[in-house]
CSV table of C-alpha atoms and ligand atoms in Angstrom, one decimal:
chain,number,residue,atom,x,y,z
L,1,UNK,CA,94.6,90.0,69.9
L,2,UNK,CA,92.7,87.3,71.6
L,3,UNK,CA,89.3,86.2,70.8
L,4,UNK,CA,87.1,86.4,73.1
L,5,UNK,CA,83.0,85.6,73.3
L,6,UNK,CA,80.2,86.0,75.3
L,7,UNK,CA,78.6,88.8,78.0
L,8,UNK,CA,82.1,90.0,78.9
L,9,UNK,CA,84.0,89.6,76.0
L,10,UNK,CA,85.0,93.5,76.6
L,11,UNK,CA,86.4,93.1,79.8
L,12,UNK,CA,87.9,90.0,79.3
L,13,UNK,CA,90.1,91.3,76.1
L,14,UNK,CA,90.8,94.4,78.3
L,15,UNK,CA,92.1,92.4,81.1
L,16,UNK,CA,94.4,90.0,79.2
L,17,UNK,CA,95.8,92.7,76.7
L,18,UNK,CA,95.5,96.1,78.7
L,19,UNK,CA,95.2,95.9,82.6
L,20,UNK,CA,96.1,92.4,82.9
L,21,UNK,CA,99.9,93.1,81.9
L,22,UNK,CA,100.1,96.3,83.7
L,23,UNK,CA,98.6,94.8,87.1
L,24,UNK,CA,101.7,92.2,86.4
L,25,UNK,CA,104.4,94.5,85.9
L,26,UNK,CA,103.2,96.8,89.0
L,27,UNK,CA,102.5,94.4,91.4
L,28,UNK,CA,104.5,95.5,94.1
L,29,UNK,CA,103.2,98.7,93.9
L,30,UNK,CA,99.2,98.0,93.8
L,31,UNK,CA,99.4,95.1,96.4
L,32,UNK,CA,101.3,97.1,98.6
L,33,UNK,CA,98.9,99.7,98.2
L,34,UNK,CA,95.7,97.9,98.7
L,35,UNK,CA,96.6,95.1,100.9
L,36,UNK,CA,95.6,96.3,104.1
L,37,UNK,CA,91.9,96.6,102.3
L,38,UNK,CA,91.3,93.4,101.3
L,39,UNK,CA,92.6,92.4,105.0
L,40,UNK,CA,89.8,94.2,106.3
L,41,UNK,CA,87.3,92.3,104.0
L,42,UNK,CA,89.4,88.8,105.0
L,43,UNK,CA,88.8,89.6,108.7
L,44,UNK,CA,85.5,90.1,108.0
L,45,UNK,CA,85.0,87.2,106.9
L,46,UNK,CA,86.0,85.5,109.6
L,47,UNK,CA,87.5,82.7,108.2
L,48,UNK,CA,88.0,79.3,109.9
L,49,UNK,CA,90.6,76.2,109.5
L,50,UNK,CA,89.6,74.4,107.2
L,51,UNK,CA,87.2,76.2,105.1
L,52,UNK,CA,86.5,76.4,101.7
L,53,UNK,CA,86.6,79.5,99.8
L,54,UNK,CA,86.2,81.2,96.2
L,55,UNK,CA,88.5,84.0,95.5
L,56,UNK,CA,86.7,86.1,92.4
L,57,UNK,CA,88.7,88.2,89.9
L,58,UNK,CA,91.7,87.0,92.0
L,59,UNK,CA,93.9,88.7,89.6
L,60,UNK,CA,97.6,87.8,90.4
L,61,UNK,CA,96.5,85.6,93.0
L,62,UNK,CA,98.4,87.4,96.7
L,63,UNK,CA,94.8,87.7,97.9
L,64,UNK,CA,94.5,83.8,97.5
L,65,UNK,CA,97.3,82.6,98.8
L,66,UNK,CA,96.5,85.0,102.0
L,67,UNK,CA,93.5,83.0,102.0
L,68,UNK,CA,95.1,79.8,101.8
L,69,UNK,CA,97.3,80.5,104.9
L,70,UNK,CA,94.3,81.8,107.1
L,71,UNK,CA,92.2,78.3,106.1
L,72,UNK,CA,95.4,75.9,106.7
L,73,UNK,CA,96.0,72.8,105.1
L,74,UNK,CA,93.1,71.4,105.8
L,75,UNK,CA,91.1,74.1,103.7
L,76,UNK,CA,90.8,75.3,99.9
L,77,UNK,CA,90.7,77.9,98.0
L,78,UNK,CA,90.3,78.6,94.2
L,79,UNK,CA,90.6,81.8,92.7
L,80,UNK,CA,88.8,82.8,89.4
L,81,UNK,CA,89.7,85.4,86.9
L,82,UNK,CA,89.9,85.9,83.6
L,83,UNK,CA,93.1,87.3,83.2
L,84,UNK,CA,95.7,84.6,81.8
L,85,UNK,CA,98.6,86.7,82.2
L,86,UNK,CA,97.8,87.4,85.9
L,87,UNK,CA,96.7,84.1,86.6
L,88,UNK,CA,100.1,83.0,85.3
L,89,UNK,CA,101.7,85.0,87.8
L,90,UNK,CA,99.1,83.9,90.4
L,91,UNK,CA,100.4,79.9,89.3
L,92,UNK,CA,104.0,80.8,89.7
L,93,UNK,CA,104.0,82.8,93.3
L,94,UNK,CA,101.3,79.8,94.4
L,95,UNK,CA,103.9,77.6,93.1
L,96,UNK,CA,106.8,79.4,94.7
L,97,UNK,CA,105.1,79.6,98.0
L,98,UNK,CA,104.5,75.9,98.2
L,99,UNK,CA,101.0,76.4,98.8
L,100,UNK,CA,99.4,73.1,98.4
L,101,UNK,CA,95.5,74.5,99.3
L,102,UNK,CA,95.3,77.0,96.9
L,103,UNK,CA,94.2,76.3,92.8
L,104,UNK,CA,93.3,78.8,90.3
L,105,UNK,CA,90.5,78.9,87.4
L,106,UNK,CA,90.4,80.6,83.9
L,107,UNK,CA,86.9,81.5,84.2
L,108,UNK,CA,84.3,84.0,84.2
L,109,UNK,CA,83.3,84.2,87.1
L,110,UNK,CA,79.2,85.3,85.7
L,111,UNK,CA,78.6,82.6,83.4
L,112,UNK,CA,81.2,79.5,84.0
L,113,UNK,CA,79.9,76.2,85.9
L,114,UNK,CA,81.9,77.3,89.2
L,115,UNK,CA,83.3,74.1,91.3
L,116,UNK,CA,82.0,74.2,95.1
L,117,UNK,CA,80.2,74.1,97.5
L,118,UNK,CA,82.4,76.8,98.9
L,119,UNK,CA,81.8,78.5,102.7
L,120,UNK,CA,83.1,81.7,102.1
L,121,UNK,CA,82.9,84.1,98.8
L,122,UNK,CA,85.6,86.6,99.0
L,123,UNK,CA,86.9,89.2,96.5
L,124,UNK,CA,89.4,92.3,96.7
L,125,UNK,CA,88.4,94.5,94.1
L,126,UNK,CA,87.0,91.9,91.7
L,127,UNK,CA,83.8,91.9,91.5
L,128,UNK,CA,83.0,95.3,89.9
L,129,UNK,CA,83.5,94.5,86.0
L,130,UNK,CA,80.5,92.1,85.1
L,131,UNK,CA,78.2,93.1,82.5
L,132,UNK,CA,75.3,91.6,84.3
L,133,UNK,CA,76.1,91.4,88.4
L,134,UNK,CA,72.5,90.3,89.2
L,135,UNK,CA,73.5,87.4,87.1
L,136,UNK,CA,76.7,86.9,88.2
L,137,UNK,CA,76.1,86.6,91.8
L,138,UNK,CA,73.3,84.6,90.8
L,139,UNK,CA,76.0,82.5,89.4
L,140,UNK,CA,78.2,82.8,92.2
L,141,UNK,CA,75.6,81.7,94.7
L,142,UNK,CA,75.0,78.6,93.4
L,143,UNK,CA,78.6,77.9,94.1
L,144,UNK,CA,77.7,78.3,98.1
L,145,UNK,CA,76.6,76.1,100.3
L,146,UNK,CA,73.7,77.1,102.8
L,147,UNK,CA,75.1,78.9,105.8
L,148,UNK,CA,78.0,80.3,103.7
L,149,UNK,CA,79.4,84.0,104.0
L,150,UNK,CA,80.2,86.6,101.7
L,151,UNK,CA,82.8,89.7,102.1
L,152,UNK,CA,84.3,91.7,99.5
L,153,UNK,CA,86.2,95.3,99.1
L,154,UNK,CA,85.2,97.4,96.2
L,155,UNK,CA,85.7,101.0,95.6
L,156,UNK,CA,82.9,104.1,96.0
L,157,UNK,CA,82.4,106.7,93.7
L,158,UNK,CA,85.9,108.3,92.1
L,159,UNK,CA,84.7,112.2,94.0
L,160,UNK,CA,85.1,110.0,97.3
L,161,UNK,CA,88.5,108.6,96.2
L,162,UNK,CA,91.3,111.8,95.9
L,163,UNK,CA,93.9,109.4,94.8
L,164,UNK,CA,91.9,108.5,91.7
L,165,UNK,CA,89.9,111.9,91.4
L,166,UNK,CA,93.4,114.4,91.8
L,167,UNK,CA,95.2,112.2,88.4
L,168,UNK,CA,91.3,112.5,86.8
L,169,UNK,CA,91.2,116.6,87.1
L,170,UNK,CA,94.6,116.7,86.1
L,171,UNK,CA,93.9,115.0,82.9
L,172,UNK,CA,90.2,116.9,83.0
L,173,UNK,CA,92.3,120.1,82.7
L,174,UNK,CA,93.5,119.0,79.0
L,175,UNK,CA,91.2,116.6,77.8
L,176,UNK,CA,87.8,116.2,77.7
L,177,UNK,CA,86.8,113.3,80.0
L,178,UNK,CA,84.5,110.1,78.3
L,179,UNK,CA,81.6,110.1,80.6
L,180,UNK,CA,80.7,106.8,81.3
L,181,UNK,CA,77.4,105.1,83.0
L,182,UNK,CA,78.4,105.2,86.7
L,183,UNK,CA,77.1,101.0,86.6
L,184,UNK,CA,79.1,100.4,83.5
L,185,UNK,CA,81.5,97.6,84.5
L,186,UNK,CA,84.3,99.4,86.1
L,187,UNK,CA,86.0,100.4,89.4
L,188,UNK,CA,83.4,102.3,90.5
L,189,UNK,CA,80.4,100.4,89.1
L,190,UNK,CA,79.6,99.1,92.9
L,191,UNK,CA,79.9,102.7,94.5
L,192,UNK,CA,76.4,102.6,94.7
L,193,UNK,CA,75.3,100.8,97.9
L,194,UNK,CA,71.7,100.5,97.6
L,195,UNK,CA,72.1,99.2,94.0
L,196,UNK,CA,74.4,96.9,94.8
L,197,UNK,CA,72.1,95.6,98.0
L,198,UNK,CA,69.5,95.2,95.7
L,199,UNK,CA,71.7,92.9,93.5
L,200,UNK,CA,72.4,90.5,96.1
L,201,UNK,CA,69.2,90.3,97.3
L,202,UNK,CA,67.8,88.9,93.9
L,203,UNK,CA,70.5,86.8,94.0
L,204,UNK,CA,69.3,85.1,96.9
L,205,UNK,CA,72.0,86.8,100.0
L,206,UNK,CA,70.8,87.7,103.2
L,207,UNK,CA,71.6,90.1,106.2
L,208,UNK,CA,73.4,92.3,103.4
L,209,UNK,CA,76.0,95.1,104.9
L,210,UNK,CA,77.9,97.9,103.2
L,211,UNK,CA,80.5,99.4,105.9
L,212,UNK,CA,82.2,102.5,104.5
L,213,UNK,CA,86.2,102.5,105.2
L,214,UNK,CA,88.1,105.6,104.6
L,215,UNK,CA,91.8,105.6,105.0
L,216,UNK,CA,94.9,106.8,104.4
L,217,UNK,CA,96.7,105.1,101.3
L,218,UNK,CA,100.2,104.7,100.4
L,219,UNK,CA,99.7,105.9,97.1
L,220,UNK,CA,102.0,103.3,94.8
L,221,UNK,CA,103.2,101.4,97.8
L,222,UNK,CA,105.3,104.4,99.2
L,223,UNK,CA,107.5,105.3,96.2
L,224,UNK,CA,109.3,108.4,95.3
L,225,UNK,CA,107.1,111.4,94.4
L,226,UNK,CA,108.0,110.7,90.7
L,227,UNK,CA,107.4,107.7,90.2
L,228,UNK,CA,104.1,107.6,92.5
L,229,UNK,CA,103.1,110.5,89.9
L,230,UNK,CA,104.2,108.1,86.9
L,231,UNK,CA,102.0,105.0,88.9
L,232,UNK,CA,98.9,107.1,88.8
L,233,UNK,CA,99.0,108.1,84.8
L,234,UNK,CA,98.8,104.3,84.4
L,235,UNK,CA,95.6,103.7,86.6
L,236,UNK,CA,91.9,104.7,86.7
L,237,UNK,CA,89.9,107.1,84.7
L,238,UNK,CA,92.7,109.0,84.6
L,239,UNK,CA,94.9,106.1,82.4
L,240,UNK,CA,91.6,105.4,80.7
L,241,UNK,CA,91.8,109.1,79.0
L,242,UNK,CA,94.9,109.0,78.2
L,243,UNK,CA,94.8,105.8,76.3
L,244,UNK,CA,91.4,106.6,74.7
L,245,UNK,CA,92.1,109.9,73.3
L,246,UNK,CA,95.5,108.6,72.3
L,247,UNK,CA,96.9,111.8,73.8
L,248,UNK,CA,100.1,113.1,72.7
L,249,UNK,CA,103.7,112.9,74.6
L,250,UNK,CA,103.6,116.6,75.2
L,251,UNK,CA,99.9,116.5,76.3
L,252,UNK,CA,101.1,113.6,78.9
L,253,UNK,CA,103.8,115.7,79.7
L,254,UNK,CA,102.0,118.8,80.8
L,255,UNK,CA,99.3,116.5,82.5
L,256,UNK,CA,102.2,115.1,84.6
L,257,UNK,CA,103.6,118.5,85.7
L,258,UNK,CA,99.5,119.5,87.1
L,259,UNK,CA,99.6,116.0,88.7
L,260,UNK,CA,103.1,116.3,90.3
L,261,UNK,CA,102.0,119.6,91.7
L,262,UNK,CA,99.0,118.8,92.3
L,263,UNK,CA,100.0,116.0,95.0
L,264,UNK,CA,103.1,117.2,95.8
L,265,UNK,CA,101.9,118.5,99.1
L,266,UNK,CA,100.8,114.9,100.4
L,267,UNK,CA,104.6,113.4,99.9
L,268,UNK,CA,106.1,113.1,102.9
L,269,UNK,CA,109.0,110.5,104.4
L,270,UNK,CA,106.4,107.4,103.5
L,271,UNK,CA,106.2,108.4,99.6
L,272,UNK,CA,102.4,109.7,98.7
L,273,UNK,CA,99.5,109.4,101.3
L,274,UNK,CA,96.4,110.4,99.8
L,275,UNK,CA,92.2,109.4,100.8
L,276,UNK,CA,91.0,106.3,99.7
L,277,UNK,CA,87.2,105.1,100.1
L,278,UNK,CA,85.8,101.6,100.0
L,279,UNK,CA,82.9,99.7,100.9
L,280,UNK,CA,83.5,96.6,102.4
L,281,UNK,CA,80.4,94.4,102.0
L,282,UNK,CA,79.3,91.5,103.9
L,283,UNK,CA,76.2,88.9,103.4
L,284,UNK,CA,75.1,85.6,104.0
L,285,UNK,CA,73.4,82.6,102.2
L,286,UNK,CA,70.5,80.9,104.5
U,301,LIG,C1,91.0,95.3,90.0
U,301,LIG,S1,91.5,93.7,89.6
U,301,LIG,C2,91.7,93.0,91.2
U,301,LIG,C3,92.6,91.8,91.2
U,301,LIG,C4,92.9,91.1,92.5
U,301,LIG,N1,91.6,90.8,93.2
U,301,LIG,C5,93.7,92.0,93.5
U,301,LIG,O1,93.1,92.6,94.4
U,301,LIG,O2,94.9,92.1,93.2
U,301,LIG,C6,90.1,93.0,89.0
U,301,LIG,C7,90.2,91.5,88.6
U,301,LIG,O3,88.9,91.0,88.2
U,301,LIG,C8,89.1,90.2,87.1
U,301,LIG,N2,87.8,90.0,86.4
U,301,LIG,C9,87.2,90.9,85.6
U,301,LIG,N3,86.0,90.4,85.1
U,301,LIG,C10,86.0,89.1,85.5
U,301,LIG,C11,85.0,88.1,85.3
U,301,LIG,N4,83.9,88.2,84.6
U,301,LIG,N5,85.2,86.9,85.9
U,301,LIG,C12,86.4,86.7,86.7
U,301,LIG,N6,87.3,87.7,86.9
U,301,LIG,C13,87.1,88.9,86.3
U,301,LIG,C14,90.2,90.8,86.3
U,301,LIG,O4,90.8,90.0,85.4
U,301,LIG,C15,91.1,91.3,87.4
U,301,LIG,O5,92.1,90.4,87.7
């Protein structure tokens, strides 16, 4: 077990023992999976040769080294997280890819000294797990120069998501689900638009917009109907259950057999197709 201080000390142990492992060993599956969300959020951001730009919670780093080819040579980009088993991963496929403009920080991202002045602040689904996000992008900003941009994905609420909420009510069928505070830090904890407007507003961002985006996902990156049904017990609420309540192997077994029927009827010749709802969220620093 690491040791681990500080505002996010939870989050930080759960994403280098828990998530931070899994994320590793799956990562064909979730990139492939999410990808073509955080390319809306990148093409939102408009990004130009030669910026600068701050990848947060940049996990196993794909996101970043998408980044560094859209800013060229002549840019940068450093991705923060505080996972050391993804960012190890991140190092290698940076590594790998010979990607000269790309570096990566073992950091968190609300409290460190952050290295800048960046143009852009990006993030695909990294920005929802701070205990305090007022004072994390309060952080953040200061990492920005005037005029710079911000765009990241994150989730809304888990009801909005089927291929969250379908592995959730299968589990809900045979265990009694923890109910946590919807702004606890979390996937969903930046569902709430308003709230989350409100953040960056006291954090000093301007000309703040949520778009909603709902599409279509390849549920595990188009596997087989098994093994999509074996991806979703490992993610989400639905994971979260499961682990907490320490369920038994026939519990798992019979929570399975609900899931597989329960989503059976979205496989089709590209594996598992099932809603997915984001915000993608743009702002800008005067
Ligand atoms: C859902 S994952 C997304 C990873 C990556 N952006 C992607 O799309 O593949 C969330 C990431 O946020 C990171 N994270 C959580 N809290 C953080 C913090 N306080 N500072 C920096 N990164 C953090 C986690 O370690 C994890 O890599």
């Amino acid at each position: 077990m690491i040791k681990v201080s500080g505002p996010n000390a939870d989050q930080i142990q759960y994403w280098n023992e828990v998530a931070g492992p899994k994320w590793v060993a799956l990562h064909d599956v979730i990139s492939a999976q999410i990808r073509p969300l955080g390319a809306l959020a990148m093409d939102r951001a408009g990004l130009a040769a030669g910026e600068r730009v701050l990848d947060v919670g940049c996990g196993i780093g794909d996101t970043t080294l998408e980044l560094g080819r859209r800013v060229g040579p002549g840019g940068a980009v450093v991705g923060v997280d505080v996972s050391a088993p993804m960012l190890d991963r991140a190092r290698a496929a940076a590594l790998s890819a010979g990607a000269a403009n790309v570096a990566f920080e073992n950091a968190d991202a609300q409290t460190a000294a952050l290295p800048g002045p960046f143009d852009v602040l990006y993030s695909r689904f990294g920005v929802m797990f701070f205990a305090d996000p007022a004072a994390a992008f309060a952080n953040l900003r200061k990492a920005l120069r005037p005029g710079a941009r911000l765009a990241f994905v994150c989730w809304r609420s888990l009801q909005e998501n089927p291929w969250l909420f379908v592995p959730t009510l299968a589990v809900a069928r045979h265990l009694p689900l923890p109910q946590p505070d919807p702004h606890a830090p979390g996937p969903f904890a930046f569902a709430d638009a308003a709230r989350v407007g409100a953040i960056l507003s006291r954090a000093g961002f301007v000309r703040v917009h949520h778009e909603p985006i709902d599409r279509e996902l390849s549920v595990a990156g188009g596997k087989s109907l098994d093994e999509t049904v074996d991806f979703l017990l490992q993610m989400g609420p639905a994971s979260a259950a499961l682990r907490q309540t320490n369920a038994a192997p026939e519990l798992v077994d019979r929570v399975r057999a609900d899931l597989r029927e329960a989503i059976a009827p979205h496989a089709g010749p590209e594996g598992v197709r099932m809603g997915g709802a984001v915000w993608v969220v743009t702002a800008a620093v005067d």
